[in-house]
Tab-separated table of C-alpha atoms in Angstrom:
chain	number	residue	atom	x	y	z
A	98	GLY	CA	-65.220	49.991	11.754
A	99	ARG	CA	-65.108	53.464	13.426
A	100	ILE	CA	-67.029	54.876	11.164
A	101	ARG	CA	-70.657	56.128	12.126
A	102	PRO	CA	-73.029	57.780	9.323
A	103	THR	CA	-76.046	60.307	11.315
A	104	THR	CA	-77.733	62.378	9.120
A	105	ASP	CA	-78.301	64.535	12.549
A	106	MET	CA	-76.578	67.554	13.314
A	107	ASN	CA	-77.189	67.572	16.585
A	108	GLU	CA	-74.916	64.575	16.761
A	109	ALA	CA	-72.056	66.991	15.950
A	110	SER	CA	-71.998	68.265	19.292
A	111	ALA	CA	-69.485	66.356	21.198
A	112	ALA	CA	-66.630	66.160	18.326
A	113	THR	CA	-63.929	68.341	18.653
A	114	LEU	CA	-63.000	69.029	15.386
A	115	VAL	CA	-66.353	69.216	12.780
A	116	VAL	CA	-65.278	69.546	9.157
A	117	GLU	CA	-68.119	70.663	6.820
A	118	ALA	CA	-67.545	69.509	2.618
A	119	VAL	CA	-70.934	70.486	1.816
A	120	PRO	CA	-71.418	71.765	-2.033
A	121	PHE	CA	-70.110	75.756	-2.756
A	122	VAL	CA	-72.632	77.360	-2.750
A	123	HIS	CA	-72.089	79.722	-0.498
A	124	GLU	CA	-75.685	80.931	1.554
A	125	LEU	CA	-75.850	77.193	1.971
A	126	GLN	CA	-72.067	77.725	4.183
A	127	LEU	CA	-73.674	80.362	6.069
A	128	ASP	CA	-76.299	77.435	7.219
A	129	VAL	CA	-74.222	75.631	7.991
A	130	PHE	CA	-71.518	77.501	10.008
A	131	GLU	CA	-73.957	78.953	11.354
A	132	ALA	CA	-75.572	75.771	13.205
A	133	LEU	CA	-71.771	74.103	13.891
A	134	ASP	CA	-71.659	77.961	16.205
A	135	ARG	CA	-74.507	77.620	17.281
A	136	ILE	CA	-74.514	73.435	18.548
A	137	CYS	CA	-70.666	73.009	19.430
A	138	ALA	CA	-69.906	74.668	23.170
A	139	PRO	CA	-66.004	75.871	22.547
A	140	PRO	CA	-63.193	74.477	21.681
A	141	THR	CA	-64.626	72.714	19.076
A	142	VAL	CA	-62.187	73.894	16.120
A	143	LEU	CA	-65.035	74.649	12.873
A	144	ALA	CA	-63.353	73.696	9.380
A	145	SER	CA	-64.094	73.968	6.125
A	146	SER	CA	-63.601	71.386	3.575
A	147	SER	CA	-64.942	73.313	0.452
A	148	GLY	CA	-62.023	75.510	-0.697
A	149	GLN	CA	-63.793	78.828	0.321
A	150	VAL	CA	-61.958	81.336	2.482
A	151	ALA	CA	-63.127	81.226	6.334
A	152	SER	CA	-64.165	84.774	6.543
A	153	GLU	CA	-66.457	83.721	3.936
A	154	LEU	CA	-67.738	81.580	6.543
A	155	VAL	CA	-68.404	83.729	9.977
A	156	GLY	CA	-71.180	85.563	8.598
A	157	ARG	CA	-73.455	84.562	11.493
A	158	VAL	CA	-70.946	83.114	13.668
A	159	GLN	CA	-70.932	84.125	17.209
A	160	ARG	CA	-67.051	82.550	18.048
A	161	ARG	CA	-64.998	83.626	14.674
A	162	GLU	CA	-61.404	82.763	16.582
A	163	ARG	CA	-61.879	78.806	15.359
A	164	VAL	CA	-62.617	79.077	11.537
A	165	VAL	CA	-60.618	77.084	9.941
A	166	ALA	CA	-60.431	76.336	5.909
A	167	ALA	CA	-58.327	72.779	5.277
A	168	HIS	CA	-59.113	71.819	2.083
A	169	PHE	CA	-58.497	68.561	1.644
A	170	TRP	CA	-58.467	67.326	-1.983
A	171	TYR	CA	-60.096	64.920	-3.973
A	172	PRO	CA	-60.362	62.151	-3.059
A	173	SER	CA	-59.652	62.528	0.371
A	174	GLN	CA	-58.531	58.992	0.922
A	175	HIS	CA	-56.266	58.947	-1.265
A	176	ILE	CA	-54.763	62.604	-1.867
A	177	PRO	CA	-51.526	63.471	0.928
A	178	ALA	CA	-52.339	67.443	0.926
A	179	VAL	CA	-54.356	69.493	3.152
A	180	GLU	CA	-54.149	73.073	2.717
A	181	VAL	CA	-54.304	74.597	5.932
A	182	CYS	CA	-55.897	79.184	6.094
A	183	ALA	CA	-56.974	80.661	8.894
A	184	GLY	CA	-59.554	83.794	8.459
A	185	PRO	CA	-58.556	86.941	9.852
A	186	GLU	CA	-60.351	86.397	13.051
A	187	THR	CA	-58.822	83.487	13.747
A	188	ALA	CA	-57.785	82.652	17.080
A	189	PRO	CA	-53.342	81.546	16.855
A	190	ASP	CA	-53.203	78.225	18.009
A	191	VAL	CA	-56.147	77.471	15.879
A	192	VAL	CA	-53.904	76.216	12.771
A	193	PRO	CA	-51.248	73.973	15.102
A	194	TRP	CA	-53.815	72.180	16.321
A	195	ILE	CA	-55.629	70.873	13.535
A	196	CYS	CA	-52.455	70.675	11.731
A	197	LYS	CA	-51.330	68.407	14.830
A	198	VAL	CA	-54.576	66.649	13.745
A	199	LEU	CA	-54.144	66.148	9.926
A	200	GLU	CA	-50.935	64.417	10.027
A	201	ASP	CA	-52.282	62.312	13.155
A	202	VAL	CA	-54.078	60.925	10.930
A	203	GLY	CA	-51.571	60.290	7.812
A	204	LYS	CA	-51.968	64.026	6.298
A	205	VAL	CA	-50.167	66.401	5.092
A	206	PRO	CA	-50.610	69.570	6.034
A	207	VAL	CA	-49.470	73.061	3.985
A	208	VAL	CA	-50.262	76.113	5.222
A	209	LEU	CA	-51.023	78.953	3.748
A	210	ASN	CA	-49.833	82.834	5.399
A	211	ARG	CA	-52.947	84.991	4.582
A	212	GLU	CA	-56.187	83.821	2.866
A	213	VAL	CA	-56.433	84.131	-1.262
A	214	LYS	CA	-59.022	83.243	-3.589
A	215	GLY	CA	-59.065	79.069	-4.243
A	216	PHE	CA	-55.815	78.809	-2.151
A	217	ILE	CA	-52.930	77.628	-3.065
A	218	GLY	CA	-53.001	74.230	-5.427
A	219	ASN	CA	-56.598	75.518	-7.026
A	220	ARG	CA	-54.675	78.675	-8.582
A	221	MET	CA	-52.648	76.577	-9.517
A	222	GLN	CA	-54.369	73.932	-11.576
A	223	LEU	CA	-56.550	75.776	-12.924
A	224	ALA	CA	-53.877	77.921	-14.732
A	225	LEU	CA	-53.011	75.134	-15.943
A	226	LEU	CA	-56.202	74.870	-17.174
A	227	ARG	CA	-56.940	77.769	-18.493
A	228	GLU	CA	-53.888	77.547	-20.930
A	229	ALA	CA	-54.486	73.763	-22.493
A	230	TRP	CA	-58.612	74.864	-22.930
A	231	ALA	CA	-56.363	77.836	-24.399
A	232	LEU	CA	-54.863	75.450	-26.546
A	233	TRP	CA	-57.495	73.493	-27.841
A	234	ALA	CA	-60.292	76.014	-28.310
A	235	SER	CA	-57.838	77.695	-30.615
A	236	GLY	CA	-56.921	74.870	-32.369
A	237	VAL	CA	-53.189	75.043	-31.550
A	238	ALA	CA	-53.428	70.776	-30.953
A	239	SER	CA	-56.042	68.063	-30.091
A	240	ALA	CA	-57.671	67.563	-26.488
A	241	GLU	CA	-55.337	63.893	-27.387
A	242	MET	CA	-52.285	65.673	-26.911
A	243	ILE	CA	-52.076	68.935	-25.057
A	244	ASP	CA	-53.560	65.570	-22.338
A	245	THR	CA	-50.014	63.941	-23.546
A	246	VAL	CA	-47.793	66.706	-22.950
A	247	VAL	CA	-47.882	66.602	-19.961
A	248	ARG	CA	-48.433	63.195	-18.832
A	249	THR	CA	-45.684	62.559	-20.725
A	250	SER	CA	-43.321	65.369	-19.718
A	251	PHE	CA	-43.465	67.268	-17.101
A	252	GLY	CA	-46.675	66.000	-15.084
A	253	ARG	CA	-43.839	63.075	-14.566
A	254	ARG	CA	-41.557	65.854	-11.935
A	255	LEU	CA	-44.194	66.739	-10.883
A	256	ALA	CA	-44.786	64.308	-8.241
A	257	ILE	CA	-41.016	64.256	-6.868
A	258	THR	CA	-40.525	68.462	-7.499
A	259	GLY	CA	-42.696	70.965	-7.288
A	260	PRO	CA	-42.038	73.595	-9.671
A	261	ILE	CA	-40.975	76.262	-7.866
A	262	GLU	CA	-38.324	72.673	-7.147
A	263	SER	CA	-38.101	73.102	-11.219
A	264	ALA	CA	-37.145	75.986	-11.929
A	265	ASP	CA	-34.336	76.480	-9.086
A	266	VAL	CA	-32.699	73.080	-9.996
A	267	GLY	CA	-33.942	73.766	-14.054
A	268	GLY	CA	-31.891	76.239	-13.645
A	269	LEU	CA	-33.402	79.805	-12.410
A	270	GLU	CA	-31.553	81.867	-14.660
A	271	THR	CA	-32.357	80.247	-18.340
A	272	LEU	CA	-36.274	79.591	-16.382
A	273	TYR	CA	-36.691	83.110	-15.766
A	274	ASN	CA	-35.177	84.323	-19.703
A	275	PHE	CA	-37.886	81.352	-20.870
A	276	GLY	CA	-40.714	83.223	-18.643
A	277	ALA	CA	-39.938	86.072	-20.189
A	278	TRP	CA	-40.422	85.639	-23.283
A	279	LEU	CA	-43.597	83.142	-23.073
A	280	ILE	CA	-45.382	84.675	-19.913
A	281	PRO	CA	-46.812	87.133	-21.981
A	282	ASP	CA	-47.642	84.911	-24.630
A	283	LEU	CA	-49.670	83.129	-22.230
A	284	ASP	CA	-53.336	83.307	-22.556
A	285	ARG	CA	-54.954	86.153	-19.856
A	286	ALA	CA	-58.870	85.520	-20.942
A	287	PRO	CA	-60.573	86.826	-17.162
A	288	HIS	CA	-62.654	83.622	-18.115
A	289	PRO	CA	-62.972	79.985	-18.885
A	290	SER	CA	-62.980	79.741	-23.213
A	291	PRO	CA	-66.107	80.223	-24.026
A	292	LYS	CA	-66.002	76.891	-26.423
A	293	VAL	CA	-66.155	74.857	-23.480
A	294	GLY	CA	-68.642	77.219	-22.462
A	295	GLU	CA	-70.862	75.926	-25.307
A	296	LEU	CA	-70.591	72.510	-24.859
A	297	VAL	CA	-71.791	72.997	-20.691
A	298	LYS	CA	-74.978	74.688	-22.168
A	299	ALA	CA	-75.541	72.192	-24.847
A	300	GLY	CA	-75.153	69.242	-21.340
A	301	HIS	CA	-72.306	68.098	-22.104
A	302	LYS	CA	-70.974	67.671	-18.719
A	303	GLY	CA	-68.244	64.298	-19.296
A	304	PRO	CA	-68.276	61.057	-18.534
A	305	SER	CA	-72.202	61.127	-16.536
A	306	THR	CA	-72.967	62.393	-20.490
A	307	GLY	CA	-71.247	61.050	-22.714
A	308	ARG	CA	-69.409	63.299	-23.463
A	309	GLY	CA	-67.024	66.714	-22.534
A	310	VAL	CA	-63.834	68.218	-25.229
A	311	TYR	CA	-63.949	64.400	-24.596
A	312	ASP	CA	-66.076	61.957	-26.578
A	313	TRP	CA	-66.681	59.728	-24.188
A	314	THR	CA	-69.144	57.015	-25.811
A	315	LYS	CA	-65.379	55.441	-27.499
A	316	ARG	CA	-63.306	56.084	-24.464
A	317	ASP	CA	-63.150	53.669	-21.291
A	318	PRO	CA	-63.535	56.389	-18.776
A	319	LYS	CA	-64.127	53.187	-15.527
A	320	ALA	CA	-60.514	52.245	-16.729
A	321	LEU	CA	-59.093	55.112	-17.145
A	322	LEU	CA	-59.942	56.555	-13.207
A	323	SER	CA	-59.390	52.693	-12.184
A	324	LEU	CA	-55.620	53.335	-13.657
A	325	ARG	CA	-55.586	57.135	-11.522
A	326	MET	CA	-56.521	55.220	-8.648
A	327	ASN	CA	-53.816	52.849	-9.120
A	328	GLU	CA	-51.542	55.190	-8.962
A	329	LEU	CA	-52.688	57.075	-6.297
A	330	LEU	CA	-52.301	53.991	-4.261
A	331	ARG	CA	-49.434	53.213	-4.781
A	332	TRP	CA	-48.017	57.130	-4.317
A	333	LEU	CA	-49.641	55.673	-0.610
A	334	ALA	CA	-47.447	53.209	-0.164
A	335	VAL	CA	-44.785	54.962	-0.763
A	336	ASP	CA	-45.599	57.088	1.843
A	337	GLN	CA	-46.778	55.007	4.011
A	338	ALA	CA	-43.130	54.068	3.937
A	339	GLU	CA	-41.331	57.182	3.970
A	340	ARG	CA	-43.096	58.169	8.195
A	341	SER	CA	-42.157	54.808	8.953
A	342	GLY	CA	-38.861	55.440	8.376
A	343	GLY	CA	-38.376	52.249	5.633
A	344	ARG	CA	-38.163	52.102	2.317
A	345	ALA	CA	-40.647	50.657	-0.175
A	346	VAL	CA	-40.564	48.910	-3.893
A	347	VAL	CA	-43.488	50.428	-5.247
A	348	LYS	CA	-44.440	48.888	-8.930
A	349	ARG	CA	-45.941	51.523	-10.975
A	350	PRO	CA	-49.882	50.058	-12.244
A	351	ALA	CA	-50.105	48.217	-15.761
A	352	ALA	CA	-52.287	50.253	-18.102
A	353	LYS	CA	-54.941	46.829	-18.591
A	354	ARG	CA	-54.963	45.753	-22.802
A	355	THR	CA	-58.005	44.239	-23.811
A	356	ALA	CA	-57.641	42.042	-27.009
A	357	LYS	CA	-61.044	40.533	-28.794
A	358	ARG	CA	-60.182	36.968	-29.051
A	359	SER	CA	-61.514	34.886	-32.311
A	360	LYS	CA	-63.942	31.674	-31.605
A	361	LYS	CA	-63.227	28.877	-33.502
A	362	LYS	CA	-66.241	27.130	-35.014
């Protein structure tokens, strides 16, 4: 009820915080921040949610001290984490201020000490995806088996203990020695798998075209996304209970199964 859409960027002039969320096209981002710098008087903070570092957004900005990266995760209304990263010219008080704003609306700000391409989450997500694509492309296992391993093993732990916590809890010496043995054998290709590139060139982009790595004409993407959304909502209820100091007992949503019933004549 408090959301009022508009296509007139000039209406951002009264805001104390403006969050850019345009597509990841550098020229477009530069245009947007140039316009916002002109429209919004200081001390309005100009933040970017598109995943670009702040120093790459200020080429046409005069008041660079108020530009900061605030990378939300999709779907942003359901994922708590927001990666906050100052640029070399960002004023020291901007990061604490925007972190307070994010906390007030129920988000979990994650502050980076310095700029790095992709921030934390996307770097780790793409590292996992690179290995998953490489395993699939080299025929080690099917896409179904690779995804099943993640969902039914370490994927369940990661919501509770992150990778560094998990290594400490599991025994740092053991994980270090295992890493020394296995890391040299992991995929180190500087580009995504050519086999995935062939799919993209052929127009296979996922459920929207009927095929990606998976044949989506034989699967129900809406049911899969609904199941994922229910799980995200379950975690939001847990987060809300923790913020209010209570305890929530929230059941994990059961996967829906459909069965065809034969009609008796």
